[in-house]
Amino acid sequence: MSRIPLVNPKDSTGERQQILGQIHSAFGATPNMFRAVANSTAALKSMWGSFGALGDGVIAPKLGEQIAVAIANRNACEYCLAAHTALGRKAGASGDEMSAAQDGQSQDPKTAAALRFALRVVEGRGQIETADVEALRGEGFNDEEIVEILAHVALNLFTNYVNVAFAVPVDFPGVKLR
């Protein structure tokens, strides 16, 4: 049971209702995470806006979902692990690729570097070394991509913390944490 009420989109008004409508249109339903965050219109705008901005970014959606799965597993966020595994599959990742990403791994060296970096940022709470950034550059990431990877990390920390702290019920097909 959620520790915070899940807002019913039908009971909302104004900007909150408009944003929840956009979310419903994008997913075909209104995921529980957004219903929890909708208790604050400002937080909902922030989260939804970040998803939109990063969705239009230079990082491929598949990599964004792999980063999300690695971070979700590290933070023991069952909700995000389930949601981003499903979204990763929709973005073209195989089940094996999403499973490997859950462990912060990939057969693709560039993807593996991004996952290592993302997990290093999470584990170090942002305290990384110059070598961590240089490792990304060594795999061909430019500065725009590197900053965007960090933005994905930040967004996923936000979503993980919402779901874990508020015990948001998972409404995507479950995936086992490792």
C-alpha atoms as a PDB file:
ATOM      1  CA  MET A   1       0.000   0.000   0.000  1.00  0.00           C
ATOM      2  CA  SER A   2       1.325   3.394  -0.981  1.00  0.00           C
ATOM      3  CA  ARG A   3       2.460   5.667   1.844  1.00  0.00           C
ATOM      4  CA  ILE A   4       0.999   8.626  -0.027  1.00  0.00           C
ATOM      5  CA  PRO A   5      -2.352   8.827  -1.842  1.00  0.00           C
ATOM      6  CA  LEU A   6      -2.396   8.052  -5.550  1.00  0.00           C
ATOM      7  CA  VAL A   7      -4.148  10.958  -7.233  1.00  0.00           C
ATOM      8  CA  ASN A   8      -7.079   9.962  -9.392  1.00  0.00           C
ATOM      9  CA  PRO A   9      -6.682  11.893 -12.653  1.00  0.00           C
ATOM     10  CA  LYS A  10     -10.472  12.249 -12.881  1.00  0.00           C
ATOM     11  CA  ASP A  11     -10.503  14.091  -9.561  1.00  0.00           C
ATOM     12  CA  SER A  12      -7.761  16.535 -10.567  1.00  0.00           C
ATOM     13  CA  THR A  13      -8.135  19.923 -12.187  1.00  0.00           C
ATOM     14  CA  GLY A  14      -6.148  22.559 -14.019  1.00  0.00           C
ATOM     15  CA  GLU A  15      -2.498  22.036 -14.831  1.00  0.00           C
ATOM     16  CA  ARG A  16      -2.301  18.793 -12.817  1.00  0.00           C
ATOM     17  CA  GLN A  17      -5.145  17.307 -14.864  1.00  0.00           C
ATOM     18  CA  GLN A  18      -3.553  18.478 -18.110  1.00  0.00           C
ATOM     19  CA  ILE A  19      -0.189  16.864 -17.286  1.00  0.00           C
ATOM     20  CA  LEU A  20      -1.832  13.638 -16.119  1.00  0.00           C
ATOM     21  CA  GLY A  21      -3.731  13.607 -19.425  1.00  0.00           C
ATOM     22  CA  GLN A  22      -0.442  13.868 -21.336  1.00  0.00           C
ATOM     23  CA  ILE A  23       0.991  11.019 -19.286  1.00  0.00           C
ATOM     24  CA  HIS A  24      -2.094   8.894 -19.909  1.00  0.00           C
ATOM     25  CA  SER A  25      -1.844   9.565 -23.634  1.00  0.00           C
ATOM     26  CA  ALA A  26       1.838   8.589 -23.672  1.00  0.00           C
ATOM     27  CA  PHE A  27       1.407   5.333 -21.720  1.00  0.00           C
ATOM     28  CA  GLY A  28      -2.197   4.383 -22.484  1.00  0.00           C
ATOM     29  CA  ALA A  29      -2.757   4.521 -18.710  1.00  0.00           C
ATOM     30  CA  THR A  30      -1.581   6.693 -15.831  1.00  0.00           C
ATOM     31  CA  PRO A  31       1.209   4.801 -14.048  1.00  0.00           C
ATOM     32  CA  ASN A  32       1.037   4.794 -10.257  1.00  0.00           C
ATOM     33  CA  MET A  33       4.348   6.626  -9.947  1.00  0.00           C
ATOM     34  CA  PHE A  34       2.902   9.687 -11.665  1.00  0.00           C
ATOM     35  CA  ARG A  35      -0.268   9.414  -9.606  1.00  0.00           C
ATOM     36  CA  ALA A  36       1.865   9.551  -6.440  1.00  0.00           C
ATOM     37  CA  VAL A  37       3.949  12.476  -7.675  1.00  0.00           C
ATOM     38  CA  ALA A  38       0.760  14.304  -8.726  1.00  0.00           C
ATOM     39  CA  ASN A  39       0.220  15.196  -5.074  1.00  0.00           C
ATOM     40  CA  SER A  40       2.536  18.096  -5.993  1.00  0.00           C
ATOM     41  CA  THR A  41       1.907  19.801  -9.313  1.00  0.00           C
ATOM     42  CA  ALA A  42       5.438  21.267  -9.190  1.00  0.00           C
ATOM     43  CA  ALA A  43       7.004  17.830  -8.688  1.00  0.00           C
ATOM     44  CA  LEU A  44       4.819  16.362 -11.435  1.00  0.00           C
ATOM     45  CA  LYS A  45       5.847  19.141 -13.832  1.00  0.00           C
ATOM     46  CA  SER A  46       9.486  18.574 -12.947  1.00  0.00           C
ATOM     47  CA  MET A  47       9.385  14.816 -13.448  1.00  0.00           C
ATOM     48  CA  TRP A  48       7.290  14.839 -16.612  1.00  0.00           C
ATOM     49  CA  GLY A  49       9.303  17.705 -18.053  1.00  0.00           C
ATOM     50  CA  SER A  50      12.536  15.829 -17.409  1.00  0.00           C
ATOM     51  CA  PHE A  51      11.208  12.714 -19.127  1.00  0.00           C
ATOM     52  CA  GLY A  52      10.213  14.821 -22.121  1.00  0.00           C
ATOM     53  CA  ALA A  53      13.473  16.731 -22.318  1.00  0.00           C
ATOM     54  CA  LEU A  54      15.641  13.622 -22.025  1.00  0.00           C
ATOM     55  CA  GLY A  55      13.402  11.760 -24.457  1.00  0.00           C
ATOM     56  CA  ASP A  56      14.282  14.442 -27.006  1.00  0.00           C
ATOM     57  CA  GLY A  57      17.978  14.355 -26.091  1.00  0.00           C
ATOM     58  CA  VAL A  58      20.997  12.906 -27.856  1.00  0.00           C
ATOM     59  CA  ILE A  59      21.175   9.697 -25.823  1.00  0.00           C
ATOM     60  CA  ALA A  60      19.284   6.885 -27.552  1.00  0.00           C
ATOM     61  CA  PRO A  61      16.140   5.765 -25.709  1.00  0.00           C
ATOM     62  CA  LYS A  62      17.515   2.233 -25.427  1.00  0.00           C
ATOM     63  CA  LEU A  63      20.603   3.463 -23.548  1.00  0.00           C
ATOM     64  CA  GLY A  64      18.460   5.679 -21.340  1.00  0.00           C
ATOM     65  CA  GLU A  65      16.390   2.648 -20.343  1.00  0.00           C
ATOM     66  CA  GLN A  66      19.499   0.538 -19.730  1.00  0.00           C
ATOM     67  CA  ILE A  67      20.838   3.256 -17.425  1.00  0.00           C
ATOM     68  CA  ALA A  68      17.478   3.359 -15.637  1.00  0.00           C
ATOM     69  CA  VAL A  69      17.467  -0.404 -15.082  1.00  0.00           C
ATOM     70  CA  ALA A  70      21.023  -0.419 -13.709  1.00  0.00           C
ATOM     71  CA  ILE A  71      20.201   2.374 -11.259  1.00  0.00           C
ATOM     72  CA  ALA A  72      16.859   0.829 -10.264  1.00  0.00           C
ATOM     73  CA  ASN A  73      18.532  -2.456  -9.444  1.00  0.00           C
ATOM     74  CA  ARG A  74      21.276  -0.694  -7.459  1.00  0.00           C
ATOM     75  CA  ASN A  75      18.677   1.266  -5.475  1.00  0.00           C
ATOM     76  CA  ALA A  76      16.363  -1.736  -5.012  1.00  0.00           C
ATOM     77  CA  CYS A  77      13.526   0.073  -6.774  1.00  0.00           C
ATOM     78  CA  GLU A  78      11.189  -2.676  -7.948  1.00  0.00           C
ATOM     79  CA  TYR A  79       8.864  -0.152  -9.571  1.00  0.00           C
ATOM     80  CA  CYS A  80      11.512   1.432 -11.795  1.00  0.00           C
ATOM     81  CA  LEU A  81      13.105  -1.915 -12.581  1.00  0.00           C
ATOM     82  CA  ALA A  82       9.771  -3.228 -13.848  1.00  0.00           C
ATOM     83  CA  ALA A  83       8.812  -0.050 -15.712  1.00  0.00           C
ATOM     84  CA  HIS A  84      12.161   0.526 -17.412  1.00  0.00           C
ATOM     85  CA  THR A  85      12.617  -3.118 -18.345  1.00  0.00           C
ATOM     86  CA  ALA A  86       9.317  -2.906 -20.212  1.00  0.00           C
ATOM     87  CA  LEU A  87      10.211   0.474 -21.720  1.00  0.00           C
ATOM     88  CA  GLY A  88      13.652  -0.815 -22.711  1.00  0.00           C
ATOM     89  CA  ARG A  89      12.063  -3.674 -24.597  1.00  0.00           C
ATOM     90  CA  LYS A  90       9.849  -1.152 -26.401  1.00  0.00           C
ATOM     91  CA  ALA A  91      12.987   0.862 -27.213  1.00  0.00           C
ATOM     92  CA  GLY A  92      14.509  -2.153 -28.982  1.00  0.00           C
ATOM     93  CA  ALA A  93      16.559  -3.834 -26.270  1.00  0.00           C
ATOM     94  CA  SER A  94      16.451  -7.595 -26.004  1.00  0.00           C
ATOM     95  CA  GLY A  95      15.587  -9.352 -22.776  1.00  0.00           C
ATOM     96  CA  ASP A  96      19.240 -10.350 -22.449  1.00  0.00           C
ATOM     97  CA  GLU A  97      20.377  -6.750 -22.919  1.00  0.00           C
ATOM     98  CA  MET A  98      18.010  -5.518 -20.219  1.00  0.00           C
ATOM     99  CA  SER A  99      19.050  -8.333 -17.899  1.00  0.00           C
ATOM    100  CA  ALA A 100      22.724  -7.481 -18.388  1.00  0.00           C
ATOM    101  CA  ALA A 101      21.967  -3.785 -17.833  1.00  0.00           C
ATOM    102  CA  GLN A 102      20.359  -4.687 -14.531  1.00  0.00           C
ATOM    103  CA  ASP A 103      23.840  -5.816 -13.464  1.00  0.00           C
ATOM    104  CA  GLY A 104      25.442  -2.725 -15.009  1.00  0.00           C
ATOM    105  CA  GLN A 105      26.826  -4.700 -17.927  1.00  0.00           C
ATOM    106  CA  SER A 106      26.590  -4.759 -21.702  1.00  0.00           C
ATOM    107  CA  GLN A 107      28.298  -6.612 -24.531  1.00  0.00           C
ATOM    108  CA  ASP A 108      28.601  -3.247 -26.299  1.00  0.00           C
ATOM    109  CA  PRO A 109      31.702  -1.456 -24.911  1.00  0.00           C
ATOM    110  CA  LYS A 110      30.186   2.016 -25.270  1.00  0.00           C
ATOM    111  CA  THR A 111      27.000   1.025 -23.438  1.00  0.00           C
ATOM    112  CA  ALA A 112      29.060  -0.768 -20.782  1.00  0.00           C
ATOM    113  CA  ALA A 113      31.078   2.414 -20.207  1.00  0.00           C
ATOM    114  CA  ALA A 114      27.903   4.477 -19.783  1.00  0.00           C
ATOM    115  CA  LEU A 115      26.485   1.966 -17.299  1.00  0.00           C
ATOM    116  CA  ARG A 116      29.729   1.861 -15.292  1.00  0.00           C
ATOM    117  CA  PHE A 117      29.755   5.651 -15.172  1.00  0.00           C
ATOM    118  CA  ALA A 118      26.109   5.883 -14.104  1.00  0.00           C
ATOM    119  CA  LEU A 119      26.615   3.371 -11.315  1.00  0.00           C
ATOM    120  CA  ARG A 120      29.852   5.058 -10.223  1.00  0.00           C
ATOM    121  CA  VAL A 121      27.954   8.353  -9.892  1.00  0.00           C
ATOM    122  CA  VAL A 122      25.220   6.655  -7.837  1.00  0.00           C
ATOM    123  CA  GLU A 123      27.609   4.710  -5.630  1.00  0.00           C
ATOM    124  CA  GLY A 124      29.858   7.730  -5.082  1.00  0.00           C
ATOM    125  CA  ARG A 125      26.910  10.090  -4.570  1.00  0.00           C
ATOM    126  CA  GLY A 126      28.353  12.225  -7.342  1.00  0.00           C
ATOM    127  CA  GLN A 127      31.926  12.027  -6.052  1.00  0.00           C
ATOM    128  CA  ILE A 128      33.691  10.753  -9.169  1.00  0.00           C
ATOM    129  CA  GLU A 129      37.193  11.090 -10.587  1.00  0.00           C
ATOM    130  CA  THR A 130      38.428  12.716 -13.766  1.00  0.00           C
ATOM    131  CA  ALA A 131      39.239   9.209 -14.983  1.00  0.00           C
ATOM    132  CA  ASP A 132      35.535   8.303 -14.816  1.00  0.00           C
ATOM    133  CA  VAL A 133      34.692  11.070 -17.294  1.00  0.00           C
ATOM    134  CA  GLU A 134      37.730  10.301 -19.433  1.00  0.00           C
ATOM    135  CA  ALA A 135      36.637   6.661 -19.683  1.00  0.00           C
ATOM    136  CA  LEU A 136      33.418   7.846 -21.351  1.00  0.00           C
ATOM    137  CA  ARG A 137      35.342  10.064 -23.733  1.00  0.00           C
ATOM    138  CA  GLY A 138      37.582   7.099 -24.517  1.00  0.00           C
ATOM    139  CA  GLU A 139      34.511   5.174 -25.680  1.00  0.00           C
ATOM    140  CA  GLY A 140      33.460   8.016 -27.987  1.00  0.00           C
ATOM    141  CA  PHE A 141      31.011   9.982 -25.831  1.00  0.00           C
ATOM    142  CA  ASN A 142      31.125  13.750 -26.300  1.00  0.00           C
ATOM    143  CA  ASP A 143      30.492  16.298 -23.558  1.00  0.00           C
ATOM    144  CA  GLU A 144      26.821  16.740 -24.482  1.00  0.00           C
ATOM    145  CA  GLU A 145      26.252  13.003 -24.148  1.00  0.00           C
ATOM    146  CA  ILE A 146      28.208  12.824 -20.887  1.00  0.00           C
ATOM    147  CA  VAL A 147      26.141  15.573 -19.289  1.00  0.00           C
ATOM    148  CA  GLU A 148      22.964  13.916 -20.550  1.00  0.00           C
ATOM    149  CA  ILE A 149      23.997  10.586 -19.030  1.00  0.00           C
ATOM    150  CA  LEU A 150      24.338  12.402 -15.712  1.00  0.00           C
ATOM    151  CA  ALA A 151      20.883  13.944 -16.235  1.00  0.00           C
ATOM    152  CA  HIS A 152      19.475  10.430 -16.716  1.00  0.00           C
ATOM    153  CA  VAL A 153      21.123   9.420 -13.446  1.00  0.00           C
ATOM    154  CA  ALA A 154      19.550  12.369 -11.638  1.00  0.00           C
ATOM    155  CA  LEU A 155      16.074  11.705 -13.032  1.00  0.00           C
ATOM    156  CA  ASN A 156      16.305   8.044 -12.117  1.00  0.00           C
ATOM    157  CA  LEU A 157      17.375   8.870  -8.572  1.00  0.00           C
ATOM    158  CA  PHE A 158      14.267  11.059  -8.309  1.00  0.00           C
ATOM    159  CA  THR A 159      11.973   8.324  -9.600  1.00  0.00           C
ATOM    160  CA  ASN A 160      13.650   5.589  -7.522  1.00  0.00           C
ATOM    161  CA  TYR A 161      13.343   7.624  -4.350  1.00  0.00           C
ATOM    162  CA  VAL A 162       9.683   8.443  -5.007  1.00  0.00           C
ATOM    163  CA  ASN A 163       8.807   4.798  -5.543  1.00  0.00           C
ATOM    164  CA  VAL A 164      10.876   3.366  -2.700  1.00  0.00           C
ATOM    165  CA  ALA A 165      10.104   6.048  -0.108  1.00  0.00           C
ATOM    166  CA  PHE A 166       6.378   6.095  -0.830  1.00  0.00           C
ATOM    167  CA  ALA A 167       6.044   2.319  -1.487  1.00  0.00           C
ATOM    168  CA  VAL A 168       4.282   2.981  -4.788  1.00  0.00           C
ATOM    169  CA  PRO A 169       2.531  -0.200  -6.005  1.00  0.00           C
ATOM    170  CA  VAL A 170       4.124  -1.652  -9.140  1.00  0.00           C
ATOM    171  CA  ASP A 171       1.762  -1.587 -12.103  1.00  0.00           C
ATOM    172  CA  PHE A 172       4.156  -2.980 -14.736  1.00  0.00           C
ATOM    173  CA  PRO A 173       5.114  -6.646 -15.208  1.00  0.00           C
ATOM    174  CA  GLY A 174       7.394  -7.508 -12.282  1.00  0.00           C
ATOM    175  CA  VAL A 175      11.145  -8.073 -12.626  1.00  0.00           C
ATOM    176  CA  LYS A 176      13.173  -9.665  -9.858  1.00  0.00           C
ATOM    177  CA  LEU A 177      15.802  -7.481  -8.194  1.00  0.00           C
ATOM    178  CA  ARG A 178      19.326  -8.850  -7.947  1.00  0.00           C
END
